[in-house]
mmCIF file with all atom_site columns, C-alpha atoms in Angstrom:
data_model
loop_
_atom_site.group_PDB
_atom_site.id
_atom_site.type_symbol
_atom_site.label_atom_id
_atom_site.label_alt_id
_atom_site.label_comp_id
_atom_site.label_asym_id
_atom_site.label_entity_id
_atom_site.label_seq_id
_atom_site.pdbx_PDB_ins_code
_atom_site.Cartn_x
_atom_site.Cartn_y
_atom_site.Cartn_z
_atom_site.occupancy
_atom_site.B_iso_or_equiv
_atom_site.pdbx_formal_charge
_atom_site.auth_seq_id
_atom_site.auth_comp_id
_atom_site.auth_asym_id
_atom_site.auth_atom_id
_atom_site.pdbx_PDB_model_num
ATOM 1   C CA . UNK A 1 1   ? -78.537 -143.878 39.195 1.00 44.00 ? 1   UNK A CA 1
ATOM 2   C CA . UNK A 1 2   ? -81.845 -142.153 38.886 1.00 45.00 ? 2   UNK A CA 1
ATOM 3   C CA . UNK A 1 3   ? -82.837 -140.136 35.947 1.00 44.00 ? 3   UNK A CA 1
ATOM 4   C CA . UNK A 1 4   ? -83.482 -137.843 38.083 1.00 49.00 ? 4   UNK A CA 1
ATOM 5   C CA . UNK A 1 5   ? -80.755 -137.839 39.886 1.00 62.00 ? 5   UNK A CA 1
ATOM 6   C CA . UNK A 1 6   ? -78.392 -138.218 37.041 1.00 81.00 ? 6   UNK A CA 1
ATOM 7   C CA . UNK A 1 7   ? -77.549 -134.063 36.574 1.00 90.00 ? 7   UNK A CA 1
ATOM 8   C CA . UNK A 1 8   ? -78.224 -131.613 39.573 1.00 94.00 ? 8   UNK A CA 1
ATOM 9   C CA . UNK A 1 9   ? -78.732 -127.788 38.846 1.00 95.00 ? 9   UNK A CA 1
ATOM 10  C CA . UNK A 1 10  ? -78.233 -126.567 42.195 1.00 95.00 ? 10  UNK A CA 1
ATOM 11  C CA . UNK A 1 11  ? -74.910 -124.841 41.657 1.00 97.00 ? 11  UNK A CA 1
ATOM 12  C CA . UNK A 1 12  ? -76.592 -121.432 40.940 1.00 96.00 ? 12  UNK A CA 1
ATOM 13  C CA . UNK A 1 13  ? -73.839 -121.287 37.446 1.00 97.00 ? 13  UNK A CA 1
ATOM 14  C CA . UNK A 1 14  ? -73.620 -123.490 34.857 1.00 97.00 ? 14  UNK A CA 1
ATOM 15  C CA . UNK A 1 15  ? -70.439 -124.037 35.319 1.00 98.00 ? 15  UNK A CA 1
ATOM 16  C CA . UNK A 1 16  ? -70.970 -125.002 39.302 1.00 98.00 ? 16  UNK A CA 1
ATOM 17  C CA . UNK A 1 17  ? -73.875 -127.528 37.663 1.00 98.00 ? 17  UNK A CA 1
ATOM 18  C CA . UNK A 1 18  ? -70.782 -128.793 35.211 1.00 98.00 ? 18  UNK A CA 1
ATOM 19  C CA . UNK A 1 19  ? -68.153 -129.093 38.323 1.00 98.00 ? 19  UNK A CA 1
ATOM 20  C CA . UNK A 1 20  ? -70.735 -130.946 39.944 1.00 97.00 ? 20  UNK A CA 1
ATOM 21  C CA . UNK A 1 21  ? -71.317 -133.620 37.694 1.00 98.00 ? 21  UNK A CA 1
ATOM 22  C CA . UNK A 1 22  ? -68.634 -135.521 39.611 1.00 96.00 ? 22  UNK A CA 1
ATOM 23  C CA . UNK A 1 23  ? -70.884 -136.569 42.718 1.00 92.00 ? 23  UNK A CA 1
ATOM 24  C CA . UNK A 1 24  ? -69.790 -137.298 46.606 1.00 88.00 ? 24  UNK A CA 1
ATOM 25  C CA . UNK A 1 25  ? -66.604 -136.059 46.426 1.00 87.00 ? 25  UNK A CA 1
ATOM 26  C CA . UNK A 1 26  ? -66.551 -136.802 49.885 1.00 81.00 ? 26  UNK A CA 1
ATOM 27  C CA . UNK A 1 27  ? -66.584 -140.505 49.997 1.00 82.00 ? 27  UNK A CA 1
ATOM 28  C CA . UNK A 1 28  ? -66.137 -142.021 46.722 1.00 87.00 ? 28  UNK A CA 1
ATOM 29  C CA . UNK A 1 29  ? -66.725 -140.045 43.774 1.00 91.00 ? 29  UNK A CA 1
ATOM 30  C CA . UNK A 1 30  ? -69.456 -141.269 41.036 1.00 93.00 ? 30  UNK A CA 1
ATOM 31  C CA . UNK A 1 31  ? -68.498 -139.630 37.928 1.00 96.00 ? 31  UNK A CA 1
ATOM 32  C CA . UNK A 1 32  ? -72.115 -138.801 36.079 1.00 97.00 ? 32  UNK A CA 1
ATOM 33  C CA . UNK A 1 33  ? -69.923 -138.414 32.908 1.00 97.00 ? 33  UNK A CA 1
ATOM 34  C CA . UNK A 1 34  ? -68.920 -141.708 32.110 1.00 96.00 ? 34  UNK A CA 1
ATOM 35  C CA . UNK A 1 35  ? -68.792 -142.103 28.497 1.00 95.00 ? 35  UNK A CA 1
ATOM 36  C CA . UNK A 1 36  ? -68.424 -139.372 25.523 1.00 94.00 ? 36  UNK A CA 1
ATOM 37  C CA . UNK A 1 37  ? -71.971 -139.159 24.938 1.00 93.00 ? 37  UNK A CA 1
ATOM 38  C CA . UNK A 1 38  ? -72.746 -138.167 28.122 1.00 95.00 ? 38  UNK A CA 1
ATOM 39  C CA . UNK A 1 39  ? -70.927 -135.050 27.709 1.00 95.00 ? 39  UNK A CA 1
ATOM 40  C CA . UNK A 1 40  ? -73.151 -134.189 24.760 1.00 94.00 ? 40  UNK A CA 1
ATOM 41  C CA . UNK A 1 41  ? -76.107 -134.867 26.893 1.00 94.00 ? 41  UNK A CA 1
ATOM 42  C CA . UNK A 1 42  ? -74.714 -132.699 29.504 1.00 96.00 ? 42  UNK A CA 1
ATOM 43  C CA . UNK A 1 43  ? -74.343 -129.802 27.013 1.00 95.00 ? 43  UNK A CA 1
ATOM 44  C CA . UNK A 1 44  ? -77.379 -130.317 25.556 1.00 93.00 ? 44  UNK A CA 1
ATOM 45  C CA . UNK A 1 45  ? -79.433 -130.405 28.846 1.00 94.00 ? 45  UNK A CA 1
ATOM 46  C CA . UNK A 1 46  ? -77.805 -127.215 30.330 1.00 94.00 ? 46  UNK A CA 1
ATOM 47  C CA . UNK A 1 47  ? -78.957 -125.539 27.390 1.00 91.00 ? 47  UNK A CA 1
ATOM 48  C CA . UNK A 1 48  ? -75.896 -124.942 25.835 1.00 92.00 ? 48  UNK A CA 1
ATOM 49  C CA . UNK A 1 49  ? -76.411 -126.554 22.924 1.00 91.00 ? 49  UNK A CA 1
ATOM 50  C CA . UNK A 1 50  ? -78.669 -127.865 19.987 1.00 83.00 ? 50  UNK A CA 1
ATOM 51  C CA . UNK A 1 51  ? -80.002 -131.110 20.151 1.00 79.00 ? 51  UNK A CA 1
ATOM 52  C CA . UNK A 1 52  ? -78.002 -132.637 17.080 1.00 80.00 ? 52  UNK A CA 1
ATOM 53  C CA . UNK A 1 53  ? -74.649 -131.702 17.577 1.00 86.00 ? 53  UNK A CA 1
ATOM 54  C CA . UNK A 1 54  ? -71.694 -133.789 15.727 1.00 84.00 ? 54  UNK A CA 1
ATOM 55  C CA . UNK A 1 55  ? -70.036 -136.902 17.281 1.00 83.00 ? 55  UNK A CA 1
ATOM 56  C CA . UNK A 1 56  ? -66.382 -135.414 17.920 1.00 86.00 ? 56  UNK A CA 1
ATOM 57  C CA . UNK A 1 57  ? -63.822 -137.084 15.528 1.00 88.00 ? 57  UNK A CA 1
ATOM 58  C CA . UNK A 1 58  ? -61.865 -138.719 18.558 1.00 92.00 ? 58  UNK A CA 1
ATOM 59  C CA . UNK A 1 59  ? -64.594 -139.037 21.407 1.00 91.00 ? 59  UNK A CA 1
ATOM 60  C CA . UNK A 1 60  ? -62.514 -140.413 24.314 1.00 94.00 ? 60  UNK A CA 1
ATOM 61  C CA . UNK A 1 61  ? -60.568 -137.071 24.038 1.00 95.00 ? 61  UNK A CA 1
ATOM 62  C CA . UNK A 1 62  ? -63.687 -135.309 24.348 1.00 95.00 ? 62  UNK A CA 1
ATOM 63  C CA . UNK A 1 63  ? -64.229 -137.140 27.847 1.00 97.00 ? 63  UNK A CA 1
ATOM 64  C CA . UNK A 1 64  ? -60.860 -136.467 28.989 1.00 97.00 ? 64  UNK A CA 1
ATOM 65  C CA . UNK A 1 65  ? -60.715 -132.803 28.088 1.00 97.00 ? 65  UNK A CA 1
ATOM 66  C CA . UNK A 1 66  ? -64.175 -132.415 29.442 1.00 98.00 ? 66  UNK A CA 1
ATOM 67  C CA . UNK A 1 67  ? -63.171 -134.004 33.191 1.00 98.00 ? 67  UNK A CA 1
ATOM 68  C CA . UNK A 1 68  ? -59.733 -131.891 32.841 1.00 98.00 ? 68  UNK A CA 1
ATOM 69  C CA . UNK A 1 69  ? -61.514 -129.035 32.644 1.00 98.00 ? 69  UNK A CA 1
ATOM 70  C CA . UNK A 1 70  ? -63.876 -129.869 35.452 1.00 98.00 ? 70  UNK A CA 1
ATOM 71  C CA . UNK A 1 71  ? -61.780 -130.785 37.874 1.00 98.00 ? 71  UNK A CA 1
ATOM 72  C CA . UNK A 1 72  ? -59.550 -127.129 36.759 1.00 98.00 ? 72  UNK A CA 1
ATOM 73  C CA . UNK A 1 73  ? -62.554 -125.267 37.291 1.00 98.00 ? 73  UNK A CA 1
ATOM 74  C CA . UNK A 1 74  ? -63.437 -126.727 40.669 1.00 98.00 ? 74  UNK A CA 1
ATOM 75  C CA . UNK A 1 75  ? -59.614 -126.407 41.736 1.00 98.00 ? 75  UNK A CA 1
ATOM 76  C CA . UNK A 1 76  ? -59.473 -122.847 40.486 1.00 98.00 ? 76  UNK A CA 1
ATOM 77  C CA . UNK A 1 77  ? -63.260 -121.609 41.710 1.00 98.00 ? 77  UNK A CA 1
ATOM 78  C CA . UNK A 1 78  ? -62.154 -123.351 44.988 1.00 98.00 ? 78  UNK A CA 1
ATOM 79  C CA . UNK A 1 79  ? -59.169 -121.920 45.756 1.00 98.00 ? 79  UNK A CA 1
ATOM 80  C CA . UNK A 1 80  ? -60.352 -118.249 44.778 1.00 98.00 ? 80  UNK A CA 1
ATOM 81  C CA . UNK A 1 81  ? -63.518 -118.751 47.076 1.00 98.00 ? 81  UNK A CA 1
ATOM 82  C CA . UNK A 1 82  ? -60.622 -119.566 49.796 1.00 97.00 ? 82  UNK A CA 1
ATOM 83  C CA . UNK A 1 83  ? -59.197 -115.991 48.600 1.00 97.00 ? 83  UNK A CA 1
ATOM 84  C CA . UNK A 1 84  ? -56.160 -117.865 47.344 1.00 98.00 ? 84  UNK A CA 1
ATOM 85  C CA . UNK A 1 85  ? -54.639 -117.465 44.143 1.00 97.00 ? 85  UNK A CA 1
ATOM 86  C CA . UNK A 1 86  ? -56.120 -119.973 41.452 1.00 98.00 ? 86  UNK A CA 1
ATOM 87  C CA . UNK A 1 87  ? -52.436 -122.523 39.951 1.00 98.00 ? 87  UNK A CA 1
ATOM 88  C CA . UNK A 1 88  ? -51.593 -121.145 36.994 1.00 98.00 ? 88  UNK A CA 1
ATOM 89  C CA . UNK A 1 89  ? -52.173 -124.060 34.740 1.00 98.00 ? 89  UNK A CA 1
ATOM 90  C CA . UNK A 1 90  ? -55.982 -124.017 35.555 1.00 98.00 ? 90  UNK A CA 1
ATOM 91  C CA . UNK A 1 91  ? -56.082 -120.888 34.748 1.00 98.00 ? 91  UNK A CA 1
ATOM 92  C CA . UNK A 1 92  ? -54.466 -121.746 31.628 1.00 98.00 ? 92  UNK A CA 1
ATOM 93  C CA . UNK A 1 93  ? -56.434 -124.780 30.777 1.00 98.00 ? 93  UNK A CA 1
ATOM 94  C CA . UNK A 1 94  ? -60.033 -122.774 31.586 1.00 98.00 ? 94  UNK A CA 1
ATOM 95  C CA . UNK A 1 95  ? -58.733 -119.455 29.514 1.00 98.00 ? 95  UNK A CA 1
ATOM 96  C CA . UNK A 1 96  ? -58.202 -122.247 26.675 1.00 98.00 ? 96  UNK A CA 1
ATOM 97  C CA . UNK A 1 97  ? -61.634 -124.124 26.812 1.00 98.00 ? 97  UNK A CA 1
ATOM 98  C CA . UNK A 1 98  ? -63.142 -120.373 26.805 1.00 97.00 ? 98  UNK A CA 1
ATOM 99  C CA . UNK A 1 99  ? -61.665 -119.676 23.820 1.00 96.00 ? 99  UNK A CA 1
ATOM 100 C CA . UNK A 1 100 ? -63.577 -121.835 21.801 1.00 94.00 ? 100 UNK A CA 1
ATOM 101 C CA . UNK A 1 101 ? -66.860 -120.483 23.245 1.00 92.00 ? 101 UNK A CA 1
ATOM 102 C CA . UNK A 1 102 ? -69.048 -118.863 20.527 1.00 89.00 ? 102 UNK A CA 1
ATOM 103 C CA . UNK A 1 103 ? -69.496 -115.192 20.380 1.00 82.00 ? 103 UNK A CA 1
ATOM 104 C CA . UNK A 1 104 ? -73.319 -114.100 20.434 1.00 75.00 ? 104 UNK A CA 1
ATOM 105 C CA . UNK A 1 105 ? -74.763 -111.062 17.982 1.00 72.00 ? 105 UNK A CA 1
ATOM 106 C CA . UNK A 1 106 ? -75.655 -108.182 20.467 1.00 76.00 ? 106 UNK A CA 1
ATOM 107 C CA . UNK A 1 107 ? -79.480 -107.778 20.192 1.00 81.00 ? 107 UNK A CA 1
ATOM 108 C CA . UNK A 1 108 ? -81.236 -105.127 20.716 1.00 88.00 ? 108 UNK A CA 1
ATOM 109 C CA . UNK A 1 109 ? -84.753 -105.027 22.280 1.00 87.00 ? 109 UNK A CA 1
ATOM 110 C CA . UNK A 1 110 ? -87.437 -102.136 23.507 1.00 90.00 ? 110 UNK A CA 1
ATOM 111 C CA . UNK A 1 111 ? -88.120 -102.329 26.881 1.00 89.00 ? 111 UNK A CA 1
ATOM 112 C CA . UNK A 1 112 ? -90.403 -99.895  28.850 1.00 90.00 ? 112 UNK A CA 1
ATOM 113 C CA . UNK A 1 113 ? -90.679 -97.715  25.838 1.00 92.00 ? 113 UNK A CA 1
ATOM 114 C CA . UNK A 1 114 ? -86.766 -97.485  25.282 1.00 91.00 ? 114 UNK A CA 1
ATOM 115 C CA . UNK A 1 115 ? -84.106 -99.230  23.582 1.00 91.00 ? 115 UNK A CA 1
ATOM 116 C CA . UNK A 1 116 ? -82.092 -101.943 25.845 1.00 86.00 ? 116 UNK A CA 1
ATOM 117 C CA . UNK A 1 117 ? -80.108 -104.451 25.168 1.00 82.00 ? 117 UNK A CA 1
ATOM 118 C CA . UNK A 1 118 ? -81.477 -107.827 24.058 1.00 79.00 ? 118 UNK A CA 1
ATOM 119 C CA . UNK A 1 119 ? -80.612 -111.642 24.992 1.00 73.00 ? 119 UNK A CA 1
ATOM 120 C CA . UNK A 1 120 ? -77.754 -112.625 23.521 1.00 64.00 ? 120 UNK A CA 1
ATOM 121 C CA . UNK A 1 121 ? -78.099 -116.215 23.225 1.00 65.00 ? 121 UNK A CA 1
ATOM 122 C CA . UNK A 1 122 ? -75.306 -118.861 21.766 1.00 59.00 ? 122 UNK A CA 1
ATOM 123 C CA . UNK A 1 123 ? -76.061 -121.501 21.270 1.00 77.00 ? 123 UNK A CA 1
ATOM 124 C CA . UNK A 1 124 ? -72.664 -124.327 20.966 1.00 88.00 ? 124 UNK A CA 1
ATOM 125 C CA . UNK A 1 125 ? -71.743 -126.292 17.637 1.00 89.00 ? 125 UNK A CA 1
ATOM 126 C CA . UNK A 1 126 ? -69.738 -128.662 18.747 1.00 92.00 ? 126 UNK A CA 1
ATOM 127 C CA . UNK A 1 127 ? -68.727 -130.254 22.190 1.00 94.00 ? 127 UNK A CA 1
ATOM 128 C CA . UNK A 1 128 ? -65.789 -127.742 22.442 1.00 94.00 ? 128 UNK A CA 1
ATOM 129 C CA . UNK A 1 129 ? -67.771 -124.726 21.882 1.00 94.00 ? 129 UNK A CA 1
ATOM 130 C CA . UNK A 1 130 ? -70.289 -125.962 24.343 1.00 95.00 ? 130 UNK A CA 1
ATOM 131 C CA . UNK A 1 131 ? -67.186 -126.536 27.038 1.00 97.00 ? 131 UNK A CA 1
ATOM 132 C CA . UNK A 1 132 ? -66.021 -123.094 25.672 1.00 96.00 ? 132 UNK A CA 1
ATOM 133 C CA . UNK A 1 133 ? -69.423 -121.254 27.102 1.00 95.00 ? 133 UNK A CA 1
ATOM 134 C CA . UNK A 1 134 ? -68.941 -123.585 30.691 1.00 97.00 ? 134 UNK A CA 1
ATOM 135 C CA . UNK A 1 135 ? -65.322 -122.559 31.008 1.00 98.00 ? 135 UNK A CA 1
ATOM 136 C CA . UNK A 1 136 ? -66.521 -118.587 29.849 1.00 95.00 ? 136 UNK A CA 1
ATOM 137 C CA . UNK A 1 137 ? -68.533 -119.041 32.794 1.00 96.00 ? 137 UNK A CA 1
ATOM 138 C CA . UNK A 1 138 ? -66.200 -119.834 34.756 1.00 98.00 ? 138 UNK A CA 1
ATOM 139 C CA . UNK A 1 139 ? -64.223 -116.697 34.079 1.00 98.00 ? 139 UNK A CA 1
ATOM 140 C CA . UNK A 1 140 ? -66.979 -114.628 34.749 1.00 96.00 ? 140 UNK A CA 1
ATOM 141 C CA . UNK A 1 141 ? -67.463 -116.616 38.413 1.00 98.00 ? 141 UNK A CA 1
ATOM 142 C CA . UNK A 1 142 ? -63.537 -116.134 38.993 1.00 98.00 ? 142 UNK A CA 1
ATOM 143 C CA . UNK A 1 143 ? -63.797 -112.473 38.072 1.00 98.00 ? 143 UNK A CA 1
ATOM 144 C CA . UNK A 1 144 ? -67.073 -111.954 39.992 1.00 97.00 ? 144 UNK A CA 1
ATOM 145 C CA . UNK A 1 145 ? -67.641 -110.522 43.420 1.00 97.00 ? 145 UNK A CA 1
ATOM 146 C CA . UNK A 1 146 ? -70.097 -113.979 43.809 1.00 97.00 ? 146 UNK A CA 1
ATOM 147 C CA . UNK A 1 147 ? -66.858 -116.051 44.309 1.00 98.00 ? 147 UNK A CA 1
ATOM 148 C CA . UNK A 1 148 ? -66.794 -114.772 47.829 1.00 97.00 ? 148 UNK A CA 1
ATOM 149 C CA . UNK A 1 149 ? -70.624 -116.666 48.136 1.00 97.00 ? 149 UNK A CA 1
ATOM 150 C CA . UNK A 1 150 ? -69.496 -120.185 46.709 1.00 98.00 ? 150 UNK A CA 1
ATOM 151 C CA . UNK A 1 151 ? -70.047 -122.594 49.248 1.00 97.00 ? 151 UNK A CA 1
ATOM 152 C CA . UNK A 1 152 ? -70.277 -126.925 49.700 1.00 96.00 ? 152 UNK A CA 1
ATOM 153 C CA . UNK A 1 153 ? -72.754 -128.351 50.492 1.00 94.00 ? 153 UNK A CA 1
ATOM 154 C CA . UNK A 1 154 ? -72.788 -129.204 54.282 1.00 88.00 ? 154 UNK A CA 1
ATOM 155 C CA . UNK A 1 155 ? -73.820 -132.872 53.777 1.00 86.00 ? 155 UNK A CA 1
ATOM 156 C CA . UNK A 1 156 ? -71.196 -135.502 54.864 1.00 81.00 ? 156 UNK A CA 1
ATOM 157 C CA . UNK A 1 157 ? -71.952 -137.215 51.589 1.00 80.00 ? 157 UNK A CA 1
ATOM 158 C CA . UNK A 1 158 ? -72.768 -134.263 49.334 1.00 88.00 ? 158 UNK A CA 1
ATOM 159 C CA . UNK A 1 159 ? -69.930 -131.744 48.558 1.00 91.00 ? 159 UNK A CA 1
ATOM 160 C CA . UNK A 1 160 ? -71.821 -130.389 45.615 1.00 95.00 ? 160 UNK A CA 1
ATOM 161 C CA . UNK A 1 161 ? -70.767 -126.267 44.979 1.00 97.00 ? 161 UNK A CA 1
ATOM 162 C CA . UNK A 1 162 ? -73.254 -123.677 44.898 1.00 97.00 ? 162 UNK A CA 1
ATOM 163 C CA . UNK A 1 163 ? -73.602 -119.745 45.003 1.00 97.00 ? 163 UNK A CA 1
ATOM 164 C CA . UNK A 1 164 ? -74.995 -119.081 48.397 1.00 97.00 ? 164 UNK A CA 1
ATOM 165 C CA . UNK A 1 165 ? -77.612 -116.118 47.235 1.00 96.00 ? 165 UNK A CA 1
ATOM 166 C CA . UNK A 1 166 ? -79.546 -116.407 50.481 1.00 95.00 ? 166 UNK A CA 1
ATOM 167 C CA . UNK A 1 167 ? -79.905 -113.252 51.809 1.00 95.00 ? 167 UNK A CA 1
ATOM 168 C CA . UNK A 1 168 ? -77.431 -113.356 55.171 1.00 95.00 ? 168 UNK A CA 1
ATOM 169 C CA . UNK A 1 169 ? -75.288 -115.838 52.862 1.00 93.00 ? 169 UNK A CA 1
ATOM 170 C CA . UNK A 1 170 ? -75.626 -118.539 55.554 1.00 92.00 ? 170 UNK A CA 1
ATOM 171 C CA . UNK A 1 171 ? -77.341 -121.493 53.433 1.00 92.00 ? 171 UNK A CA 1
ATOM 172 C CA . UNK A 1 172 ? -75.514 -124.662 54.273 1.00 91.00 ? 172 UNK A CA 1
ATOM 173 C CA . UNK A 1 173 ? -77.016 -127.028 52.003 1.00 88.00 ? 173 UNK A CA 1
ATOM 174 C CA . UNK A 1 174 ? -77.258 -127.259 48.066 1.00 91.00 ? 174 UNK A CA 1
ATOM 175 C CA . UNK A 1 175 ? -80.843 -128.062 48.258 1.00 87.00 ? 175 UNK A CA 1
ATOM 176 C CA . UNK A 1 176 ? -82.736 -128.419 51.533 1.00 84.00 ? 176 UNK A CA 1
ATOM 177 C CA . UNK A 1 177 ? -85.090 -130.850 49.407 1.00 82.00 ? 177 UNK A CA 1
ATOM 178 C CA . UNK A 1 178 ? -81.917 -132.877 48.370 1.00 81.00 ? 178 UNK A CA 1
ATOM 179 C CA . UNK A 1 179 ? -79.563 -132.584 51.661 1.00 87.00 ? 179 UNK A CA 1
ATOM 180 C CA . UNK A 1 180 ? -81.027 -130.213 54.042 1.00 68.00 ? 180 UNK A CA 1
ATOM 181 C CA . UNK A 1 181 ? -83.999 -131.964 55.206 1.00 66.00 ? 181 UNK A CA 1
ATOM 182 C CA . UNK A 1 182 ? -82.420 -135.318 55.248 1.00 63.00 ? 182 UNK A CA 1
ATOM 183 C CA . UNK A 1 183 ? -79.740 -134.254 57.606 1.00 58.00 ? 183 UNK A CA 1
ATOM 184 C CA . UNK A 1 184 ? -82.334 -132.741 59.727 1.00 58.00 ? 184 UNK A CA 1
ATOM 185 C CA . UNK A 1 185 ? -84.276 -136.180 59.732 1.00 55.00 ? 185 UNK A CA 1
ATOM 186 C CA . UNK A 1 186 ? -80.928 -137.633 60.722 1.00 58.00 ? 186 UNK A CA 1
ATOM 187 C CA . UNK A 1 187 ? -79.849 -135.739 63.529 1.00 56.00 ? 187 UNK A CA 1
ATOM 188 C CA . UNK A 1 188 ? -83.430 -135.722 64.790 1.00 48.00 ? 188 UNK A CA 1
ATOM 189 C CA . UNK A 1 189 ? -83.831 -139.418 65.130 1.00 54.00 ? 189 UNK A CA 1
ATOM 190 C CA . UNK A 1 190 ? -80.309 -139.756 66.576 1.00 60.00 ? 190 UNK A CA 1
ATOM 191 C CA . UNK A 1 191 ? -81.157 -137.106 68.969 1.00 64.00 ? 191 UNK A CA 1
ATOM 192 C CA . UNK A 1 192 ? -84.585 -139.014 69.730 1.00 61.00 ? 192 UNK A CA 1
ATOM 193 C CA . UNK A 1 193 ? -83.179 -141.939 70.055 1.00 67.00 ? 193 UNK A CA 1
ATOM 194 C CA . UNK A 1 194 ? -83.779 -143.580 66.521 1.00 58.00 ? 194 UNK A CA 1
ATOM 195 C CA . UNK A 1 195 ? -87.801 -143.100 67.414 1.00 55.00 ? 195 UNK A CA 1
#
């Protein structure tokens, strides 16, 4: 797999980027979280936390929780963008991860000559705090009126989730760099005859 290619941020929410680290659902899945340490990297990459965080005592549970909870936010995100009701036990699992999700400091900041507030930025300790601040994310999504704009990606090959933000909400791909332009390519040259 490229490097490049290894994580996609397309998803609009960090925890859409998280759900889609399991690629081509499609077809046949390729799971971009393969070992423990990936996870970390994951974490780290999105931002969520510091470079040197500790190796978990038990890492293959780690792993396991990690894809649990991805596959209970995509189920649960899923089904709510479908205006159904979420099952209760991803709830359940995604209220749990959040949990564990650090609580930021309110700042405060002066902006345009008044006082606003600030960034409040937290920043993970661990690999369950950093799954704490995906799955807090993924409260906020379920709670949001942007889980009526969460599509997949119209690729026969893709099915990576994004927020469609386009102004008429009509956006059918999760990139047209990645998948929008190829399947134009596609159904040009099978239109022209392969020329």
């Amino acid at each position: 797999m490229a490097v490049q290619d290894e994580w996609l941020w397309y998803g609009g929410r960090v925890c859409l980027d998280y759900v889609n680290t399991l690629r081509d659902r499609w077809k046949e899945p390729r799971d971009t979280l393969r070992e423990p340490d990936d996870v970390l990297r994951w974490l780290h990459t999105a931002g969520l936390t510091g470079e040197s965080i500790p190796t978990p005592a038990r890492p293959e549970a780690v792993l396991t929780s990690a894809r649990r909870l991805r596959e209970a936010i995509d189920r649960a995100v899923m089904a709510a963008a479908d205006s159904d009701l979420p099952d209760t036990a991803d709830l359940s699992l995604i209220n749990s991860a959040a949990m564990a999700a650090p609580r930021p400091a309110p700042q405060v900041a002066i902006v345009g000559g008044r006082l606003a507030p600030g960034n409040r930025k937290a920043g993970a300790e661990d690999a369950a705090a950093g799954l704490g601040l995906v799955a807090h994310d993924a409260v906020e999504l379920l709670l949001s009126n942007e889980i009526r704009w969460v599509r997949v990606c119209g690729a026969d090959r893709c099915a990576l989730r994004f927020i469609d933000r386009s102004p008429a909400h009509n956006r059918r791909w999760c990139s047209m760099a990645r998948c929008g332009n190829r399947t134009k390519v596609r159904s040009h040259q099978l239109r022209h005859g392969g020329q």
